[in-house]
Tab-separated table of C-alpha atoms in Angstrom:
chain	number	residue	atom	x	y	z
A	26	MET	CA	0.000	0.000	0.000
A	27	SER	CA	2.955	2.327	-0.649
A	28	ARG	CA	3.374	5.405	-2.781
A	29	ASN	CA	6.835	4.276	-3.896
A	30	ALA	CA	9.544	1.761	-3.080
A	31	ALA	CA	10.939	3.963	-0.317
A	32	PHE	CA	7.686	3.480	1.578
A	33	SER	CA	7.255	-0.254	0.996
A	34	PRO	CA	7.497	-2.666	3.955
A	35	PRO	CA	10.989	-3.866	4.856
A	36	SER	CA	12.085	-6.766	2.657
A	37	ASP	CA	12.239	-9.108	5.651
A	38	ALA	CA	8.647	-8.404	6.753
A	39	ARG	CA	6.656	-11.643	6.743
A	40	ALA	CA	3.019	-12.195	5.836
A	41	TYR	CA	1.650	-15.330	7.486
A	42	ARG	CA	-1.221	-16.713	9.554
A	43	LEU	CA	-0.762	-16.350	13.272
A	44	ARG	CA	-2.085	-19.455	14.999
A	45	THR	CA	-3.952	-18.728	18.223
A	46	ALA	CA	-6.301	-20.499	20.603
A	47	ARG	CA	-9.163	-18.725	18.781
A	48	GLY	CA	-8.145	-19.530	15.229
A	49	GLU	CA	-5.700	-18.160	12.670
A	50	PHE	CA	-5.304	-14.483	11.814
A	51	ALA	CA	-3.512	-12.986	8.815
A	52	VAL	CA	-0.652	-10.726	9.889
A	53	VAL	CA	2.240	-8.740	8.491
A	54	ASP	CA	5.119	-9.118	10.941
A	55	SER	CA	7.986	-6.662	10.442
A	56	PRO	CA	11.201	-7.062	12.448
A	57	VAL	CA	13.504	-4.559	14.077
A	58	ALA	CA	15.953	-3.066	11.579
A	59	ASP	CA	19.409	-4.613	11.330
A	60	GLY	CA	21.832	-3.241	13.879
A	61	VAL	CA	19.127	-1.664	16.049
A	62	ALA	CA	18.554	-2.845	19.607
A	63	PRO	CA	15.024	-4.255	20.106
A	64	ARG	CA	12.806	-2.061	22.245
A	65	GLY	CA	9.447	-3.823	22.064
A	66	VAL	CA	6.639	-5.396	20.052
A	67	VAL	CA	3.618	-3.506	18.728
A	68	LEU	CA	0.270	-5.101	17.789
A	69	MET	CA	-1.730	-2.921	15.365
A	70	LEU	CA	-5.506	-3.235	14.818
A	71	PRO	CA	-7.108	-1.646	11.708
A	72	GLY	CA	-10.350	0.278	11.440
A	73	PHE	CA	-13.729	-0.211	9.824
A	74	THR	CA	-13.412	-1.410	6.190
A	75	GLY	CA	-9.641	-1.523	6.814
A	76	SER	CA	-6.967	-4.185	6.980
A	77	LYS	CA	-3.415	-4.830	8.121
A	78	GLU	CA	-2.152	-3.053	4.982
A	79	ASP	CA	-3.259	0.293	6.449
A	80	PHE	CA	-0.096	0.215	8.595
A	81	THR	CA	2.338	-0.533	5.757
A	82	LEU	CA	3.985	2.888	5.886
A	83	LEU	CA	4.703	2.578	9.623
A	84	HIS	CA	6.654	-0.694	9.581
A	85	ARG	CA	9.980	0.599	8.323
A	86	PRO	CA	10.323	3.754	10.479
A	87	LEU	CA	9.199	1.922	13.621
A	88	GLY	CA	11.621	-0.926	12.872
A	89	GLU	CA	14.379	1.668	12.657
A	90	ARG	CA	13.452	2.804	16.151
A	91	GLY	CA	13.688	-0.733	17.529
A	92	TYR	CA	10.069	-1.872	17.352
A	93	ARG	CA	8.843	-5.104	15.852
A	94	THR	CA	5.423	-4.360	14.370
A	95	VAL	CA	2.649	-6.897	13.843
A	96	ALA	CA	-0.375	-5.662	11.884
A	97	VAL	CA	-3.365	-7.985	11.909
A	98	ASP	CA	-6.585	-8.567	9.992
A	99	GLY	CA	-9.259	-9.083	12.610
A	100	ARG	CA	-11.850	-11.809	12.379
A	101	GLY	CA	-13.636	-11.482	9.027
A	102	GLN	CA	-11.361	-8.693	7.793
A	103	TYR	CA	-9.710	-9.266	4.394
A	104	GLU	CA	-7.477	-12.349	4.769
A	105	SER	CA	-8.668	-13.569	8.189
A	106	ALA	CA	-11.478	-16.101	8.240
A	107	GLY	CA	-14.927	-15.399	9.618
A	108	PRO	CA	-18.568	-16.262	8.966
A	109	GLU	CA	-20.274	-14.559	6.032
A	110	HIS	CA	-23.685	-13.944	7.560
A	111	ASP	CA	-23.596	-14.755	11.296
A	112	GLU	CA	-22.947	-11.537	13.218
A	113	GLY	CA	-22.541	-13.250	16.615
A	114	PRO	CA	-18.786	-13.961	16.325
A	115	TYR	CA	-18.223	-10.250	15.591
A	116	ALA	CA	-19.597	-8.998	18.897
A	117	GLN	CA	-17.113	-6.571	20.402
A	118	THR	CA	-16.302	-8.873	23.321
A	119	GLU	CA	-15.507	-11.704	20.898
A	120	LEU	CA	-13.208	-9.461	18.862
A	121	ALA	CA	-11.522	-8.306	22.074
A	122	ARG	CA	-10.916	-11.916	23.099
A	123	ASP	CA	-9.340	-12.462	19.677
A	124	VAL	CA	-6.855	-9.688	20.492
A	125	LEU	CA	-5.939	-11.323	23.794
A	126	ALA	CA	-5.395	-14.618	21.944
A	127	GLN	CA	-3.180	-12.879	19.376
A	128	VAL	CA	-0.972	-11.427	22.101
A	129	ALA	CA	-0.743	-14.822	23.794
A	130	ALA	CA	0.367	-16.362	20.500
A	131	LEU	CA	3.073	-13.702	20.097
A	132	GLY	CA	4.383	-14.748	23.492
A	133	THR	CA	5.259	-11.308	24.875
A	134	ARG	CA	3.630	-8.191	26.275
A	135	VAL	CA	2.918	-5.664	23.539
A	136	HIS	CA	2.228	-2.025	22.936
A	137	LEU	CA	-1.333	-2.076	21.570
A	138	LEU	CA	-2.353	0.367	18.824
A	139	GLY	CA	-5.880	0.592	17.454
A	140	HIS	CA	-7.017	2.789	14.576
A	141	SER	CA	-10.640	3.999	14.646
A	142	LEU	CA	-12.826	0.883	15.117
A	143	GLY	CA	-9.614	-0.918	16.046
A	144	GLY	CA	-9.168	1.509	18.926
A	145	GLN	CA	-12.544	0.620	20.391
A	146	ILE	CA	-11.779	-3.091	20.052
A	147	ALA	CA	-8.382	-2.460	21.667
A	148	ARG	CA	-10.094	-0.631	24.534
A	149	ALA	CA	-12.438	-3.586	25.046
A	150	ALA	CA	-9.468	-5.969	25.151
A	151	VAL	CA	-7.687	-3.853	27.770
A	152	LEU	CA	-10.851	-3.723	29.864
A	153	LEU	CA	-11.046	-7.524	29.760
A	154	ASP	CA	-7.406	-7.996	30.791
A	155	HIS	CA	-4.728	-5.310	30.769
A	156	ALA	CA	-1.877	-7.583	31.892
A	157	PRO	CA	-0.672	-8.514	28.363
A	158	PHE	CA	-0.222	-4.863	27.357
A	159	ARG	CA	2.557	-2.358	27.969
A	160	SER	CA	0.527	0.603	26.701
A	161	LEU	CA	-2.508	1.532	24.618
A	162	THR	CA	-2.524	4.025	21.740
A	163	LEU	CA	-5.905	5.153	20.401
A	164	MET	CA	-5.356	6.482	16.877
A	165	SER	CA	-8.261	8.541	15.501
A	166	SER	CA	-10.551	6.615	17.838
A	167	GLY	CA	-12.969	8.389	20.133
A	168	PRO	CA	-14.750	7.896	23.440
A	169	ALA	CA	-18.138	6.724	22.197
A	170	ARG	CA	-20.181	6.483	19.005
A	171	ILE	CA	-19.111	8.127	15.768
A	172	SER	CA	-20.385	11.482	14.512
A	173	GLU	CA	-23.849	11.933	13.018
A	174	SER	CA	-22.490	12.342	9.470
A	175	GLN	CA	-20.541	9.103	9.776
A	176	ARG	CA	-23.515	7.303	11.312
A	177	GLN	CA	-25.463	8.229	8.192
A	178	ARG	CA	-22.711	6.802	5.978
A	179	VAL	CA	-22.579	3.583	7.951
A	180	LYS	CA	-26.384	3.301	7.773
A	181	LEU	CA	-26.244	3.645	3.978
A	182	LEU	CA	-23.660	0.879	3.843
A	183	ARG	CA	-25.612	-1.403	6.166
A	184	ASP	CA	-28.822	-0.826	4.179
A	185	ALA	CA	-26.985	-1.671	0.963
A	186	LEU	CA	-25.554	-4.876	2.427
A	187	ASP	CA	-29.046	-6.004	3.391
A	188	THR	CA	-30.026	-6.288	-0.281
A	189	MET	CA	-26.805	-6.380	-2.331
A	190	THR	CA	-23.690	-8.513	-2.606
A	191	MET	CA	-20.275	-7.154	-1.703
A	192	ALA	CA	-19.416	-6.950	-5.402
A	193	GLN	CA	-22.566	-4.975	-6.152
A	194	VAL	CA	-21.906	-2.572	-3.276
A	195	TRP	CA	-18.356	-2.049	-4.534
A	196	LYS	CA	-19.650	-1.022	-7.971
A	197	VAL	CA	-22.051	1.460	-6.397
A	198	MET	CA	-19.298	2.893	-4.187
A	199	GLN	CA	-17.028	3.389	-7.189
A	200	ALA	CA	-19.788	5.095	-9.150
A	201	MET	CA	-20.411	7.480	-6.249
A	202	GLY	CA	-16.725	8.339	-5.826
A	203	PRO	CA	-14.365	7.635	-2.914
A	204	PRO	CA	-15.841	9.232	0.217
A	205	GLU	CA	-14.022	8.008	3.295
A	206	GLU	CA	-16.002	5.671	5.510
A	207	ALA	CA	-15.452	5.653	9.241
A	208	GLY	CA	-12.058	4.053	9.738
A	209	ALA	CA	-11.353	3.575	6.029
A	210	PRO	CA	-7.843	4.037	4.661
A	211	ALA	CA	-6.563	6.965	2.667
A	212	PRO	CA	-7.123	7.043	-1.107
A	213	ALA	CA	-5.219	4.800	-3.493
A	214	HIS	CA	-1.463	5.302	-3.728
A	215	GLY	CA	-0.555	3.739	-7.076
A	216	PRO	CA	-1.808	2.291	-10.338
A	217	GLU	CA	-2.280	-1.137	-8.808
A	218	GLU	CA	-4.138	0.152	-5.779
A	219	PRO	CA	-7.767	0.061	-7.021
A	220	ALA	CA	-7.453	-3.669	-7.684
A	221	ARG	CA	-5.963	-4.256	-4.242
A	222	LEU	CA	-8.680	-2.214	-2.564
A	223	ARG	CA	-11.322	-4.165	-4.459
A	224	ASP	CA	-9.747	-7.468	-3.396
A	225	ARG	CA	-9.722	-6.319	0.211
A	226	TRP	CA	-13.347	-5.215	0.039
A	227	LEU	CA	-14.459	-8.516	-1.500
A	228	GLY	CA	-12.432	-10.441	1.088
A	229	THR	CA	-14.156	-8.740	4.020
A	230	ARG	CA	-17.189	-10.628	5.352
A	231	PRO	CA	-20.486	-8.734	5.163
A	232	ALA	CA	-21.458	-9.884	8.661
A	233	GLN	CA	-18.285	-8.284	10.007
A	234	LEU	CA	-19.201	-4.938	8.445
A	235	LEU	CA	-22.803	-5.151	9.639
A	236	ALA	CA	-21.845	-6.013	13.218
A	237	THR	CA	-18.967	-3.566	13.593
A	238	GLY	CA	-20.889	-0.813	11.803
A	239	ARG	CA	-23.608	-1.177	14.399
A	240	GLN	CA	-20.990	-1.031	17.150
A	241	LEU	CA	-19.574	2.225	15.794
A	242	CYS	CA	-23.043	3.765	15.797
A	243	THR	CA	-23.976	2.684	19.336
A	244	GLU	CA	-20.698	2.469	21.307
A	245	PRO	CA	-21.122	3.882	24.842
A	246	ASP	CA	-18.609	6.150	26.531
A	247	ARG	CA	-16.247	3.866	28.477
A	248	VAL	CA	-13.469	6.355	29.141
A	249	ALA	CA	-14.007	6.358	32.913
A	250	GLU	CA	-13.633	2.565	32.955
A	251	LEU	CA	-10.464	2.785	30.915
A	252	ALA	CA	-8.994	5.546	33.063
A	253	ALA	CA	-9.224	3.221	36.056
A	254	VAL	CA	-6.912	0.699	34.352
A	255	PRO	CA	-3.224	1.277	35.247
A	256	LEU	CA	-1.730	1.585	31.753
A	257	PRO	CA	0.020	4.415	29.890
A	258	TYR	CA	-2.249	5.912	27.196
A	259	HIS	CA	-1.628	7.866	24.021
A	260	VAL	CA	-4.338	9.611	22.003
A	261	LEU	CA	-3.108	10.385	18.475
A	262	SER	CA	-5.047	11.898	15.600
A	263	GLY	CA	-4.803	14.114	12.567
A	264	ALA	CA	-5.547	17.819	12.742
A	265	TYR	CA	-9.016	17.213	11.250
A	266	ASP	CA	-11.345	14.302	11.810
A	267	ASP	CA	-15.010	14.045	10.835
A	268	THR	CA	-15.462	10.670	12.519
A	269	TRP	CA	-14.663	11.942	16.026
A	270	PRO	CA	-14.071	15.718	16.111
A	271	VAL	CA	-10.620	16.694	17.338
A	272	PRO	CA	-11.889	18.615	20.416
A	273	LEU	CA	-13.626	15.424	21.526
A	274	LEU	CA	-10.321	13.559	21.252
A	275	ASP	CA	-8.574	16.345	23.188
A	276	GLU	CA	-11.115	15.956	26.000
A	277	MET	CA	-10.742	12.166	26.014
A	278	ALA	CA	-6.975	12.497	26.380
A	279	LEU	CA	-7.460	14.720	29.433
A	280	ARG	CA	-9.871	12.228	30.983
A	281	LEU	CA	-7.337	9.437	30.436
A	282	ASP	CA	-4.354	11.507	31.570
A	283	ALA	CA	-2.920	10.416	28.213
A	284	ARG	CA	-0.211	11.779	25.991
A	285	ARG	CA	-1.875	13.766	23.197
A	286	THR	CA	-0.465	14.035	19.669
A	287	VAL	CA	-2.038	15.930	16.784
A	288	VAL	CA	-0.306	15.204	13.472
A	289	ALA	CA	-0.336	18.328	11.317
A	290	GLY	CA	-1.542	17.831	7.757
A	291	ALA	CA	-3.275	14.539	8.567
A	292	GLU	CA	-6.949	13.651	8.781
A	293	HIS	CA	-8.603	10.392	9.904
A	294	SER	CA	-5.688	8.182	8.815
A	295	PRO	CA	-2.421	9.774	9.998
A	296	ASN	CA	-0.775	6.368	9.483
A	297	ALA	CA	-1.289	6.891	5.725
A	298	ASP	CA	-1.465	10.702	5.480
A	299	ARG	CA	1.740	11.509	7.424
A	300	PRO	CA	3.460	8.212	8.259
A	301	LEU	CA	6.865	9.520	9.345
A	302	PRO	CA	5.618	12.127	11.852
A	303	THR	CA	3.108	9.550	13.071
A	304	ALA	CA	5.791	6.892	13.537
A	305	ARG	CA	8.030	9.397	15.305
A	306	ALA	CA	5.281	10.337	17.751
A	307	LEU	CA	4.454	6.686	18.436
A	308	ALA	CA	8.068	5.688	19.026
A	309	ASP	CA	8.728	8.732	21.221
A	310	PHE	CA	5.818	7.722	23.448
A	311	TRP	CA	6.993	4.133	23.765
A	312	ASP	CA	10.610	5.159	24.295
A	313	ASP	CA	9.625	7.419	27.173
A	314	LEU	CA	8.085	4.422	28.936
A	315	ASP	CA	11.466	2.641	28.916
A	316	PRO	CA	14.190	5.282	28.580
A	317	ALA	CA	17.119	3.064	29.595
A	318	GLN	CA	18.503	2.997	26.060
A	319	PRO	CA	18.535	6.100	23.821
A	320	PRO	CA	16.749	5.472	20.496
A	321	PRO	CA	18.200	6.124	17.055
A	322	PRO	CA	16.708	9.156	15.309
A	323	LEU	CA	14.124	8.815	12.569
A	324	PRO	CA	14.963	10.538	9.275
A	325	ASP	CA	13.196	13.732	8.322
A	326	ASP	CA	10.368	13.586	5.795
A	327	PRO	CA	11.860	13.282	2.301
A	328	PRO	CA	11.379	16.161	-0.139
A	329	GLY	CA	7.863	16.287	-1.546
A	330	ARG	CA	6.421	14.029	1.171
A	331	SER	CA	3.646	15.555	3.230
């Protein structure tokens, strides 16, 4: 999902199925860069209509800071299996238990990062059991349900899925143009990207979209519960976000006593809009939790990269 070769995943990143007590999950597992001391493992959960590929541009810079990054397709997302029409296995608690199983399979405590919908699933996992986690980063993921405009978009999608196939919905979406759904990735980055996005859409199970779309539209405010859990928190977003307005994210960070990062020039997907400043902010947060070893610097944004 890169704009050019400089932003492709490291050559030694591995795509495989992570075997867990709750089934297999498709992951991209990117190691620490050669010659860099390991500083930790990061598990990354994508948003609504998203996939593990949404984090492609973060693997290399985080590896250069000493972090092994594991991006995962959740149950029913893209290359991870899930039922087509039964929404029960996509209940938020079930998805949260999947996250706990993924961490157990990795065999180490992790820094947990969730983008949009992935942030609310990550929050649910921490509320079930915070012991496997070193920290939680909520990226463009708010305290409760999504905004009214996004609820309307999700309703349109859910109504369409009630009567149309995934392929038919894709054709309608393309005819209408590329408005960003709640948690969706940034626009295509290359000539091959439309085909990849179509493959990802067709690989996602409709029941997963129906169940998680409903969750996004009805999620209660659980910030007080989360604040009672003894973990370090980071709230990161772009400078503009229509899914959860930025002032709402500012307030949530205060309630959590969390580090707050606003990535200039980014919107709902800072991981795709401004990957290097996003990676730098993430690594700085994690480094500050374990400052025994000074980290290597990340390079500045290359010319022409916003």
